[in-house]
mmCIF file of C-alpha atoms in Angstrom:
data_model
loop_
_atom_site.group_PDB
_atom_site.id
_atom_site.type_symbol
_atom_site.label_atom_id
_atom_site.label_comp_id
_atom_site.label_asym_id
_atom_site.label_seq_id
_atom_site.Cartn_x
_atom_site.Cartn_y
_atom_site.Cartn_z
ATOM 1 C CA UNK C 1 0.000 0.000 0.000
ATOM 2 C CA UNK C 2 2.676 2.452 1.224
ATOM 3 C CA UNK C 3 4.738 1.519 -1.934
ATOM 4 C CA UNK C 4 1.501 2.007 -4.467
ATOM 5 C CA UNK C 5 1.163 5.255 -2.583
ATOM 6 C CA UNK C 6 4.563 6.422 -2.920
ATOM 7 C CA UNK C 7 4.527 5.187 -6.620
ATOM 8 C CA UNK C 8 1.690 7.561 -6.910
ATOM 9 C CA UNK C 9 2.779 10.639 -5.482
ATOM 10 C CA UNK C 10 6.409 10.461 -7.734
ATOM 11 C CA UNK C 11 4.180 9.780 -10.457
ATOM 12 C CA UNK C 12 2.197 13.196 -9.519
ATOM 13 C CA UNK C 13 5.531 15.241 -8.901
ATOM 14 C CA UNK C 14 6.996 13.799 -12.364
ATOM 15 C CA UNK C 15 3.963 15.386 -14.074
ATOM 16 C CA UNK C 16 3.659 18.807 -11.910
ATOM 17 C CA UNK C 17 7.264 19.777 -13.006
ATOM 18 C CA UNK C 18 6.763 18.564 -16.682
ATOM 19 C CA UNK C 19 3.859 20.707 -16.551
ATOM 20 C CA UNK C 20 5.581 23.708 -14.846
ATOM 21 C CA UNK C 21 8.877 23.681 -17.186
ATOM 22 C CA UNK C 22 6.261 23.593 -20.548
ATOM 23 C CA UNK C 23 4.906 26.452 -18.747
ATOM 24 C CA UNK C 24 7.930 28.469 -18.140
ATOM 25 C CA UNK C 25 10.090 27.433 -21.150
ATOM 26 C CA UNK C 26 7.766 28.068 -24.062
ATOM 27 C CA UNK C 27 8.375 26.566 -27.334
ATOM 28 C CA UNK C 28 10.518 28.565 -29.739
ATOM 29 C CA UNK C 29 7.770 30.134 -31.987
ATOM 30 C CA UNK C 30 5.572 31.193 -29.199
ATOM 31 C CA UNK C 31 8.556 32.419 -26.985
ATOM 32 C CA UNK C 32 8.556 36.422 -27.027
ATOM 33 C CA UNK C 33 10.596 37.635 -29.833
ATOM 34 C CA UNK C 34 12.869 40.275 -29.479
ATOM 35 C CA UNK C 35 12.834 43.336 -32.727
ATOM 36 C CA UNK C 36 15.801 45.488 -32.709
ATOM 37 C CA UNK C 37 16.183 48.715 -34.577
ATOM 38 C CA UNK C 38 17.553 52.554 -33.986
ATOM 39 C CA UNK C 39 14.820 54.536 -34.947
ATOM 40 C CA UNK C 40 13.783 57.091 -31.645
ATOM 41 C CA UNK C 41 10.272 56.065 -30.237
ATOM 42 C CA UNK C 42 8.327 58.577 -31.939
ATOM 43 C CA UNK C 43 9.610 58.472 -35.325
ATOM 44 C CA UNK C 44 8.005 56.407 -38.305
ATOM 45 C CA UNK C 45 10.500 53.822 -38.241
ATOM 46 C CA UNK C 46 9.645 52.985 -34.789
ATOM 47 C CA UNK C 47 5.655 52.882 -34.994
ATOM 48 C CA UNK C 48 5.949 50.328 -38.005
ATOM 49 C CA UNK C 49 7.919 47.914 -36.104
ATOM 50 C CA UNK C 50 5.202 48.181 -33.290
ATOM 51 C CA UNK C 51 2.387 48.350 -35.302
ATOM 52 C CA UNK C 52 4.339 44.562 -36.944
ATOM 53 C CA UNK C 53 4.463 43.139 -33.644
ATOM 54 C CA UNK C 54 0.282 44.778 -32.982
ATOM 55 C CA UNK C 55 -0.512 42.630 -36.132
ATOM 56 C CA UNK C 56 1.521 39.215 -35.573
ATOM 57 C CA UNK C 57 0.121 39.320 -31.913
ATOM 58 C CA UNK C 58 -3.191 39.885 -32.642
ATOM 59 C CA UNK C 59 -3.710 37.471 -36.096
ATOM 60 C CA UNK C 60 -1.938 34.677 -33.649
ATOM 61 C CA UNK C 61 -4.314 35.571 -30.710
ATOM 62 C CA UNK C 62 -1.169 36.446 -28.603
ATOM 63 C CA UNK C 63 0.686 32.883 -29.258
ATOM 64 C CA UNK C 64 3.654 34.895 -31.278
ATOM 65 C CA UNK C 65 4.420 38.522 -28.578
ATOM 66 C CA UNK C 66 7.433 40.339 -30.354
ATOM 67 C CA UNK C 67 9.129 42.583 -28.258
ATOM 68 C CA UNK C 68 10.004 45.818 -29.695
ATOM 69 C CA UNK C 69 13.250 47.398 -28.690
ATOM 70 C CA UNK C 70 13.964 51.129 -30.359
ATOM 71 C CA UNK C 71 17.087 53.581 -30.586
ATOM 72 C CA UNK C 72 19.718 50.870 -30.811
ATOM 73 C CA UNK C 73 18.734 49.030 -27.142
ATOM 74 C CA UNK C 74 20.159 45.960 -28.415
ATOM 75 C CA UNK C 75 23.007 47.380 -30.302
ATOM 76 C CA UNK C 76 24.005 49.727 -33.620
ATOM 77 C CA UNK C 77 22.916 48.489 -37.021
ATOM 78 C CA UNK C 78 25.646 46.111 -38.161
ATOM 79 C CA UNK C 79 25.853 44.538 -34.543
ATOM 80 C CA UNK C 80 22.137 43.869 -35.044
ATOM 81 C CA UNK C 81 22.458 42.340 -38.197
ATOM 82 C CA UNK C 82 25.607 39.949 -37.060
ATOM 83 C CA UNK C 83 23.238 39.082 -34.150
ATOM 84 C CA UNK C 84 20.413 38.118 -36.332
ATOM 85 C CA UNK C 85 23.054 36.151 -38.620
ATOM 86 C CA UNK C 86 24.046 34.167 -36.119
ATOM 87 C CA UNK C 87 20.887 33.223 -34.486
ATOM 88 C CA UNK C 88 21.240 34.914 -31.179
ATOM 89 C CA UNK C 89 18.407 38.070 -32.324
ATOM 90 C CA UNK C 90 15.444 36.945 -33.663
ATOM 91 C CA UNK C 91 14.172 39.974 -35.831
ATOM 92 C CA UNK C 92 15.915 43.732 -36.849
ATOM 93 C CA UNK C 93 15.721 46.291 -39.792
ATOM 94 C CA UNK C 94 18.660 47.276 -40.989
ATOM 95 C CA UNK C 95 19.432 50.144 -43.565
ATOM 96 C CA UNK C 96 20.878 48.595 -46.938
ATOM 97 C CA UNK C 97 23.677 50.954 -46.682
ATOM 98 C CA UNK C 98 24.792 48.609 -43.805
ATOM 99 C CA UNK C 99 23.031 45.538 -45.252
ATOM 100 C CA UNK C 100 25.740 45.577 -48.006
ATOM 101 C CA UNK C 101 28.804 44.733 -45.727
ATOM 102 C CA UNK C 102 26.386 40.994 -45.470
ATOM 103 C CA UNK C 103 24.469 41.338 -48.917
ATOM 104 C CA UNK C 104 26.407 43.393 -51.678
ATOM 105 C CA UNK C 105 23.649 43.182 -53.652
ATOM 106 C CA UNK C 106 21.842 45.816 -50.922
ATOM 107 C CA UNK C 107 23.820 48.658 -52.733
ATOM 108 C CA UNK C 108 21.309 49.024 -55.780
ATOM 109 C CA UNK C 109 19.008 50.819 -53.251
ATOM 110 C CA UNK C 110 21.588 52.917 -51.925
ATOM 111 C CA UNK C 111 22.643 54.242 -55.888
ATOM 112 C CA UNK C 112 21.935 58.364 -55.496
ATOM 113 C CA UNK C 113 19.217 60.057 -57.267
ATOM 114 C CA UNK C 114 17.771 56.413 -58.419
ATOM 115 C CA UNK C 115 14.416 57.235 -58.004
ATOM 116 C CA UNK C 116 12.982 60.457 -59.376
ATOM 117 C CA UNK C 117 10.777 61.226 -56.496
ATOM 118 C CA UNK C 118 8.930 59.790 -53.645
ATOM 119 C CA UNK C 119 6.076 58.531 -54.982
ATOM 120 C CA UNK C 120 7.906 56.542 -57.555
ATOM 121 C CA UNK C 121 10.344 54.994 -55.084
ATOM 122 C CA UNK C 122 7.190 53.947 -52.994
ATOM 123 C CA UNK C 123 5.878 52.228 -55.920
ATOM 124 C CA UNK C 124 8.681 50.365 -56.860
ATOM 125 C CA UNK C 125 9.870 48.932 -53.550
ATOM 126 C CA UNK C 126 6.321 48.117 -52.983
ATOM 127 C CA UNK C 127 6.690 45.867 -56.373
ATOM 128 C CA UNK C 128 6.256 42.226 -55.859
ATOM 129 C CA UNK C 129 8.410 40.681 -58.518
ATOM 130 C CA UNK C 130 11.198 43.072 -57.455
ATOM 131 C CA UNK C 131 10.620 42.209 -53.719
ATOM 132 C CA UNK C 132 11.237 38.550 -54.759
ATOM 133 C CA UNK C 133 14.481 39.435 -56.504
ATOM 134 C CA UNK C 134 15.874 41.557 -53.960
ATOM 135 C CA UNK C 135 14.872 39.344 -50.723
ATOM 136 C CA UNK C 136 16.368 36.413 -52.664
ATOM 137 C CA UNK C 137 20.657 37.142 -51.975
ATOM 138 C CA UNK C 138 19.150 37.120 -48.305
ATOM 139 C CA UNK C 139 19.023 33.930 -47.501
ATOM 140 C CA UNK C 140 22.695 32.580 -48.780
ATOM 141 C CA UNK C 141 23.602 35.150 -45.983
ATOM 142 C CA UNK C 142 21.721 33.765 -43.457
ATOM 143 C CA UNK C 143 19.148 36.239 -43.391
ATOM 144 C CA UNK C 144 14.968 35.663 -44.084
ATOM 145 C CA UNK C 145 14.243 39.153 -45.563
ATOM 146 C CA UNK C 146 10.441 39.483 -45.567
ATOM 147 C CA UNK C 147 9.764 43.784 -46.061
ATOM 148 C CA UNK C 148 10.817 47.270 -45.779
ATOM 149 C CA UNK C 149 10.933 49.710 -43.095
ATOM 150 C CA UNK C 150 12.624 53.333 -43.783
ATOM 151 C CA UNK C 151 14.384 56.275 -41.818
ATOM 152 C CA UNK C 152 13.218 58.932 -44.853
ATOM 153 C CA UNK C 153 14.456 60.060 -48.494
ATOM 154 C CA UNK C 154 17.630 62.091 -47.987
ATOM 155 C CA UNK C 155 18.789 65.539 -48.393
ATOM 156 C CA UNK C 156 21.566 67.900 -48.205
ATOM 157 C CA UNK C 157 21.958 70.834 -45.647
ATOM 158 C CA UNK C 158 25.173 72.878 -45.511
ATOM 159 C CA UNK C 159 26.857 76.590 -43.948
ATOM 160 C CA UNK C 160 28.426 77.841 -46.926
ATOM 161 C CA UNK C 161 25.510 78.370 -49.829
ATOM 162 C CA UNK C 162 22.312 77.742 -51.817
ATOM 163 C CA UNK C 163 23.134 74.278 -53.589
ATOM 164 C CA UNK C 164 21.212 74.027 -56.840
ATOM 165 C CA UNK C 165 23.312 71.699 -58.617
ATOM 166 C CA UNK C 166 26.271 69.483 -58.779
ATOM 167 C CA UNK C 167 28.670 72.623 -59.259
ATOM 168 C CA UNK C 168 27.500 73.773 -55.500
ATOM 169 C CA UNK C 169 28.850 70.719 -53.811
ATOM 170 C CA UNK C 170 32.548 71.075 -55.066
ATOM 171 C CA UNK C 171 34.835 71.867 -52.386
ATOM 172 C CA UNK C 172 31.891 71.198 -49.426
ATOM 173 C CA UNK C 173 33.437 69.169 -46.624
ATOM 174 C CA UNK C 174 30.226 67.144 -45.705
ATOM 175 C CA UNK C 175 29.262 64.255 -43.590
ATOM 176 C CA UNK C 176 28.395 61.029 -44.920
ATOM 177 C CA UNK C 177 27.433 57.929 -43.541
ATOM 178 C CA UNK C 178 30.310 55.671 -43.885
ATOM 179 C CA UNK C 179 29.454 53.223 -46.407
ATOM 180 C CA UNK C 180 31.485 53.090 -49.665
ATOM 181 C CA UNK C 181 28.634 54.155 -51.775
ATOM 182 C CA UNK C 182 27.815 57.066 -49.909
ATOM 183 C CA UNK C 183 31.429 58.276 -50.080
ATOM 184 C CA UNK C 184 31.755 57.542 -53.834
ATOM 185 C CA UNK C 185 28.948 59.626 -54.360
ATOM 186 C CA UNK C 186 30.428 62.955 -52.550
ATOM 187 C CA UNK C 187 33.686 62.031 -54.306
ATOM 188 C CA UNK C 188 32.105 62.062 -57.754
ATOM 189 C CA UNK C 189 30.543 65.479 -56.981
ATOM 190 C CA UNK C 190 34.045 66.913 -55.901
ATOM 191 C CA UNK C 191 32.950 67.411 -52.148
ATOM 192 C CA UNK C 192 35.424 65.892 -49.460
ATOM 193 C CA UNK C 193 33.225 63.173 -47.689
ATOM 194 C CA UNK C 194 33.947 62.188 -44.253
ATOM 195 C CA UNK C 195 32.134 59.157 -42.415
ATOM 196 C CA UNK C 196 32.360 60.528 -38.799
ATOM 197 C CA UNK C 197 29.414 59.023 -36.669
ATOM 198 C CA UNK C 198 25.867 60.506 -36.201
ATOM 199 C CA UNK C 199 26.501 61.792 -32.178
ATOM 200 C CA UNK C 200 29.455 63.811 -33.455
ATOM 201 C CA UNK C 201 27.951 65.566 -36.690
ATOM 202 C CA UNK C 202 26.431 68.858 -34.819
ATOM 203 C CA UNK C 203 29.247 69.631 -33.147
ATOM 204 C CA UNK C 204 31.412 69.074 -36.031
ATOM 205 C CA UNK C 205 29.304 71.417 -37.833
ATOM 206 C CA UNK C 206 29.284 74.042 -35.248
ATOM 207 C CA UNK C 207 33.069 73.802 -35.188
ATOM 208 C CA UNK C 208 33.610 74.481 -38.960
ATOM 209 C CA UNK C 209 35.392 70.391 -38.667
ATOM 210 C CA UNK C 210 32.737 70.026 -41.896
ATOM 211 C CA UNK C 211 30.331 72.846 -44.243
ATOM 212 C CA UNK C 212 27.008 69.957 -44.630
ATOM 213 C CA UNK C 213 25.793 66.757 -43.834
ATOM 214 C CA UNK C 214 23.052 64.507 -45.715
ATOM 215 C CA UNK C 215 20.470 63.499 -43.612
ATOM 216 C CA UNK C 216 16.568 63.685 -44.516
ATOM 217 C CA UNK C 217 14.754 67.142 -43.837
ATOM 218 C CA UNK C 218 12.968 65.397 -40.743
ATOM 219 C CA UNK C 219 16.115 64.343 -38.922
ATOM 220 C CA UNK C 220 18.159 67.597 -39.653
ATOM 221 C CA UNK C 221 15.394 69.402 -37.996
ATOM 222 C CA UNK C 222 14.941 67.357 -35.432
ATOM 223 C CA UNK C 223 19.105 66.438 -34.371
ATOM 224 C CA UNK C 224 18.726 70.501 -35.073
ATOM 225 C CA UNK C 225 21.720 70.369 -37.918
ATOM 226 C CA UNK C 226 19.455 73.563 -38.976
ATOM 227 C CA UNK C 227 20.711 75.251 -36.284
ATOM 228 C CA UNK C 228 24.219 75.471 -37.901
ATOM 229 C CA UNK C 229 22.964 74.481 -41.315
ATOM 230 C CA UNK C 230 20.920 77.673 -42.546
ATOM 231 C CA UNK C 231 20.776 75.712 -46.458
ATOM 232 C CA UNK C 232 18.571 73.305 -46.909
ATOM 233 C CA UNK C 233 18.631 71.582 -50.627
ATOM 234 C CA UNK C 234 15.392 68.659 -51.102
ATOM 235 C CA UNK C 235 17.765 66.710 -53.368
ATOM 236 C CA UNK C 236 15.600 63.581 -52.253
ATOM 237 C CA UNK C 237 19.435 61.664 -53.173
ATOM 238 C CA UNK C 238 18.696 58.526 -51.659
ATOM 239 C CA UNK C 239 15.776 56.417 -49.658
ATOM 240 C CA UNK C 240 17.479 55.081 -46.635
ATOM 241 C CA UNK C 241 15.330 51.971 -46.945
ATOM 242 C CA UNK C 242 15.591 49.286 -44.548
ATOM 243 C CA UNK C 243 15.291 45.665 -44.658
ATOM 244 C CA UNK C 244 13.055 43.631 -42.288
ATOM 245 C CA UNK C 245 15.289 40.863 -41.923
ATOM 246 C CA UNK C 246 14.585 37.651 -39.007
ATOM 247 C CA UNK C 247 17.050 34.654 -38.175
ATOM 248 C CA UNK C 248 16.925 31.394 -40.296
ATOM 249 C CA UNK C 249 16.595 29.474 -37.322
ATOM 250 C CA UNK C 250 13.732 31.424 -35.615
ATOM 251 C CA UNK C 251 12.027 31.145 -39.375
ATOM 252 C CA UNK C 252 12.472 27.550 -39.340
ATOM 253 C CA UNK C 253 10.269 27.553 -36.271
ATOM 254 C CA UNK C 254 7.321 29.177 -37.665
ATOM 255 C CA UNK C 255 4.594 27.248 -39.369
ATOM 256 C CA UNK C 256 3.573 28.299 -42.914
ATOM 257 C CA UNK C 257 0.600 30.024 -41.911
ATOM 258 C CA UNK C 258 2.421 32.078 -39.039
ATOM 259 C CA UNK C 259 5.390 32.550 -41.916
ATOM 260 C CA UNK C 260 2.852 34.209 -44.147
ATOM 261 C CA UNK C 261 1.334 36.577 -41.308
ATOM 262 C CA UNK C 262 5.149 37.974 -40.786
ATOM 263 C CA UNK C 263 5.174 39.019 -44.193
ATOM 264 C CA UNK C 264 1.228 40.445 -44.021
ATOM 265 C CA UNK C 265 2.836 41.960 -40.786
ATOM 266 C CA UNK C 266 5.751 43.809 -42.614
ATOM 267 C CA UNK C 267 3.270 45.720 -45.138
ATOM 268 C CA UNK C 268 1.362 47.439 -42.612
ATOM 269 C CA UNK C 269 4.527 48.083 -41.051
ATOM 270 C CA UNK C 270 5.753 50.051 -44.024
ATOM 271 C CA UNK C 271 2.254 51.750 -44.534
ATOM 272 C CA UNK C 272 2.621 52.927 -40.777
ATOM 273 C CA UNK C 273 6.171 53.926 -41.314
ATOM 274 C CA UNK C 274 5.580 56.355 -44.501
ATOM 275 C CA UNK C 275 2.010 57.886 -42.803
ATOM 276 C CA UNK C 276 3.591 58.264 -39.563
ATOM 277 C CA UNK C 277 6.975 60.283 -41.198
ATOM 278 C CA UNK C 278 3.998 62.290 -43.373
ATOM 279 C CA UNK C 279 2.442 63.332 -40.390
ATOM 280 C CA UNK C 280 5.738 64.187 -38.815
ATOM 281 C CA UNK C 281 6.597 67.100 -41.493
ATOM 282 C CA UNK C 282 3.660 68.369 -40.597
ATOM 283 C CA UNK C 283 3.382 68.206 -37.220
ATOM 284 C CA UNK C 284 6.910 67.964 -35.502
ATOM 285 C CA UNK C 285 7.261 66.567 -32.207
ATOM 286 C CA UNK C 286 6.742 69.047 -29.417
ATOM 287 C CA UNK C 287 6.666 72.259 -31.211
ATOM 288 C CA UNK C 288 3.269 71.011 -33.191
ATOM 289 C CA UNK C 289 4.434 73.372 -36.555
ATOM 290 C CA UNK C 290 5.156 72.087 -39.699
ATOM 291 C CA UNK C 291 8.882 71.665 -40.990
ATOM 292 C CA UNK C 292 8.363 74.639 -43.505
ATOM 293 C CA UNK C 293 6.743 76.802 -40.146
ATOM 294 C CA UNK C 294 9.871 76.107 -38.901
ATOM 295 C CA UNK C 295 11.982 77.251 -41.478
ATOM 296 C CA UNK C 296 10.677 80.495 -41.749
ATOM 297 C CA UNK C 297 10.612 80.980 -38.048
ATOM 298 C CA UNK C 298 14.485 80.248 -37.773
ATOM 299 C CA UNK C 299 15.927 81.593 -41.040
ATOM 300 C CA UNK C 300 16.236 78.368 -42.499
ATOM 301 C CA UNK C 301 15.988 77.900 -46.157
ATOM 302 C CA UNK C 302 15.002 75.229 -48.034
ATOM 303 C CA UNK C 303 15.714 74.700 -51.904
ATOM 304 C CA UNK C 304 13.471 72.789 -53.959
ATOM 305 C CA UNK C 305 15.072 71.147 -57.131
ATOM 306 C CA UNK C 306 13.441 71.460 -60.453
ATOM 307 C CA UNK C 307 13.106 68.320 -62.733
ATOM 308 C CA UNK C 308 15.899 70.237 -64.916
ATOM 309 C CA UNK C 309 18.390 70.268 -62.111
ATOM 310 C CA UNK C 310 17.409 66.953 -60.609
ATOM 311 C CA UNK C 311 18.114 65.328 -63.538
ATOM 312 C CA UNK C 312 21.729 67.183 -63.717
ATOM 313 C CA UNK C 313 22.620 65.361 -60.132
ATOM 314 C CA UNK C 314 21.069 61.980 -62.385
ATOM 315 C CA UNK C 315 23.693 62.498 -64.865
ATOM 316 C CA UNK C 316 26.994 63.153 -62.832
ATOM 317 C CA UNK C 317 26.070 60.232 -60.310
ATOM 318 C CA UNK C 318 26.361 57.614 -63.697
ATOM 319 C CA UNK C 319 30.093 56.784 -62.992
ATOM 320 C CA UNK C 320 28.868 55.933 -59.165
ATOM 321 C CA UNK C 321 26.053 53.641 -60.782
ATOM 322 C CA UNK C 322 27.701 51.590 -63.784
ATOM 323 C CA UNK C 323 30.894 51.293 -60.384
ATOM 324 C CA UNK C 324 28.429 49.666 -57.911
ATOM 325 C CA UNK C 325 26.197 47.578 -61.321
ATOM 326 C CA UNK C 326 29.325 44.722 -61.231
ATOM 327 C CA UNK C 327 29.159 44.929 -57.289
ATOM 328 C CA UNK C 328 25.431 44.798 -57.562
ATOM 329 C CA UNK C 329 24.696 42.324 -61.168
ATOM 330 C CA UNK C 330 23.482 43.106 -64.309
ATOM 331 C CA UNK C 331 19.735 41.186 -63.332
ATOM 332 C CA UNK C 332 18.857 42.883 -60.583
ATOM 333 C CA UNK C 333 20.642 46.169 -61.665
ATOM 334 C CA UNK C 334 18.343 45.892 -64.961
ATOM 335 C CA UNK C 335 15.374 44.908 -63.073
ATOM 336 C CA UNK C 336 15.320 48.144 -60.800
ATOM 337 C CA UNK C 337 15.704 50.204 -64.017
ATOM 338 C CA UNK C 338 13.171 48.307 -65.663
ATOM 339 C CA UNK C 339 10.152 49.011 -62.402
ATOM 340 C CA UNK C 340 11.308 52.870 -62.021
ATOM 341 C CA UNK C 341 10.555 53.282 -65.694
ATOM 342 C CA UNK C 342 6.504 51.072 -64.821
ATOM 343 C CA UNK C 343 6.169 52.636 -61.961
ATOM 344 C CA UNK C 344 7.110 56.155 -62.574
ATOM 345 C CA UNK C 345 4.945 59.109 -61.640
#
């Protein structure tokens, strides 16, 4: 009896703590997943990646809970990307500016004046076929790239003058991120790039160490560049686009169904992104005036380019593109040119 008994209780004790450790140590795909990126809190960037995790959460009635961590928590860009590479980060966004150190095919999106404005970009990155192209040197990496995410189109402030066209640049010492194609394309225009980090750029500004920096509109109002950048040129050079990218063994765990919902995830996460940054220029944080209030208000201006002198910049950046087409491939290279021409508005 006492040994039936005994034999019972184990039994019981066996199956409490099986219970308790499936209880505690979920399985893989329904363990929270952590979503690095360096967007601030407020900004587009950031409200995507929560509105992703919003969706996945809510179409897997809670079973998948992604963990959003902004303004670099969880490292800067490239130590993201090696963490999602190696299976120790579930989920990030990195720009393709950094992506290319992993995927040098990631430069074609980083080629200056590519696109010949907004809307046209936002057509052509929204593209399926090209999606399928681009997302396709991911995985050979080790990456699952399933969308886009963006920190804004780029544009050119500076101390010294009005910049028009590709004449104005020569001789500007400017700040560039430091990525190869980014400093080929300041070389080309006859400007002396340096790639000194984003913390450093105001002061280096304020110090005369450079004359501009290319950042978008949003951000050089908001790191308040315009403070010691009175010239603001809407050359709209480059979309710092961003890929969604999640570990090969964290995709692995996900079922079909939940694989499909990650990708339904990342294009509300790019509609959030662009409407948020929309409202932004509108509506800055704080302050509640638009970007062009603001301008006026602090002696800022801001230089729109006509399609004559945008298409000037077009010409004198074709040494930088047919450079980076054998680091990029003829296929994709073509197919980008091929969806700007469909798609253009």
């Amino acid at each position: 009896m006492k040994n039936n008994l005994a034999g019972t209780l184990t039994t019981l004790l066996v199956c409490a703590i099986a219970v308790t450790l499936l209880t505690e140590f979920p399985s893989p795909a329904e363990a929270a997943v952590k979503f690095g990126h360096v967007a601030p809190p407020f900004h587009g960037q950031s409200k995507g990646v929560d509105a992703f995790a919003a969706y996945v959460k809510e179409k897997t009635d809670g079973r998948i809970d992604i963990a959003t961590f902004p303004a670099g928590q969880l490292g800067g860009e490239r130590s993201m990307a090696e963490q999602v590479q190696s299976g120790t980060l579930q989920m990030a966004t990195i720009t393709t500016a950094v992506m290319q150190n992993f995927v040098p095919q990631s430069a074609v999106m980083d080629l200056p004046f590519l696109f010949p404005n907004r809307a046209t970009a936002y057509a052509t990155l929204d593209d399926a076929e090209l999606q399928e192209k681009f997302f396709s040197y991911f995985p050979k990496k080790g990456f699952i790239a399933i969308g886009w995410t963006e920190n804004e189109i780029r544009d050119f402030s500076n101390s010294i003058r009005p910049v028009r066209t590709p004449e104005d640049i020569k001789g500007l010492k400017v700040r560039v991120m430091n990525s190869p194609v980014y400093l080929d394309t300041f070389k080309q225009l006859g400007a002396s790039p340096v790639g000194i980090p984003f913390p450093e750029i105001y002061n280096a500004l304020q110090t005369g160490v450079i004359d501009a920096q290319e950042n978008p509109i949003l951000t050089t109002v908001l790191a308040k560049f315009s403070e010691v950048n009175k010239y603001i040129t809407l050359t709209q050079h480059t979309v710092t686009e961003c890929v969604i990218i999640v570990s090969i063994d964290y995709w692995e765990t996900l079922s079909a169904g939940d694989q499909q919902i990650f990708r339904d995830a990342a294009k509300i996460a790019i509609k959030t992104n662009r409407a948020v940054n929309a409202e932004l220029h509108q509506k800055l944080p704080k302050s509640g005036i638009s970007i062009e209030q603001y301008a006026k208000q602090n002696g800022v201006e801001i230089i729109s380019l006509t399609p004559q002198e945008r298409e000037q910049f077009r010409k004198a950046m074709l040494p930088v593109w047919e450079k980076y087409r054998k680091k990029i491939g003829n296929e994709l290279f073509n197919l980008v040119q091929e969806k700007i021409k469909a798609h253009k508005q």
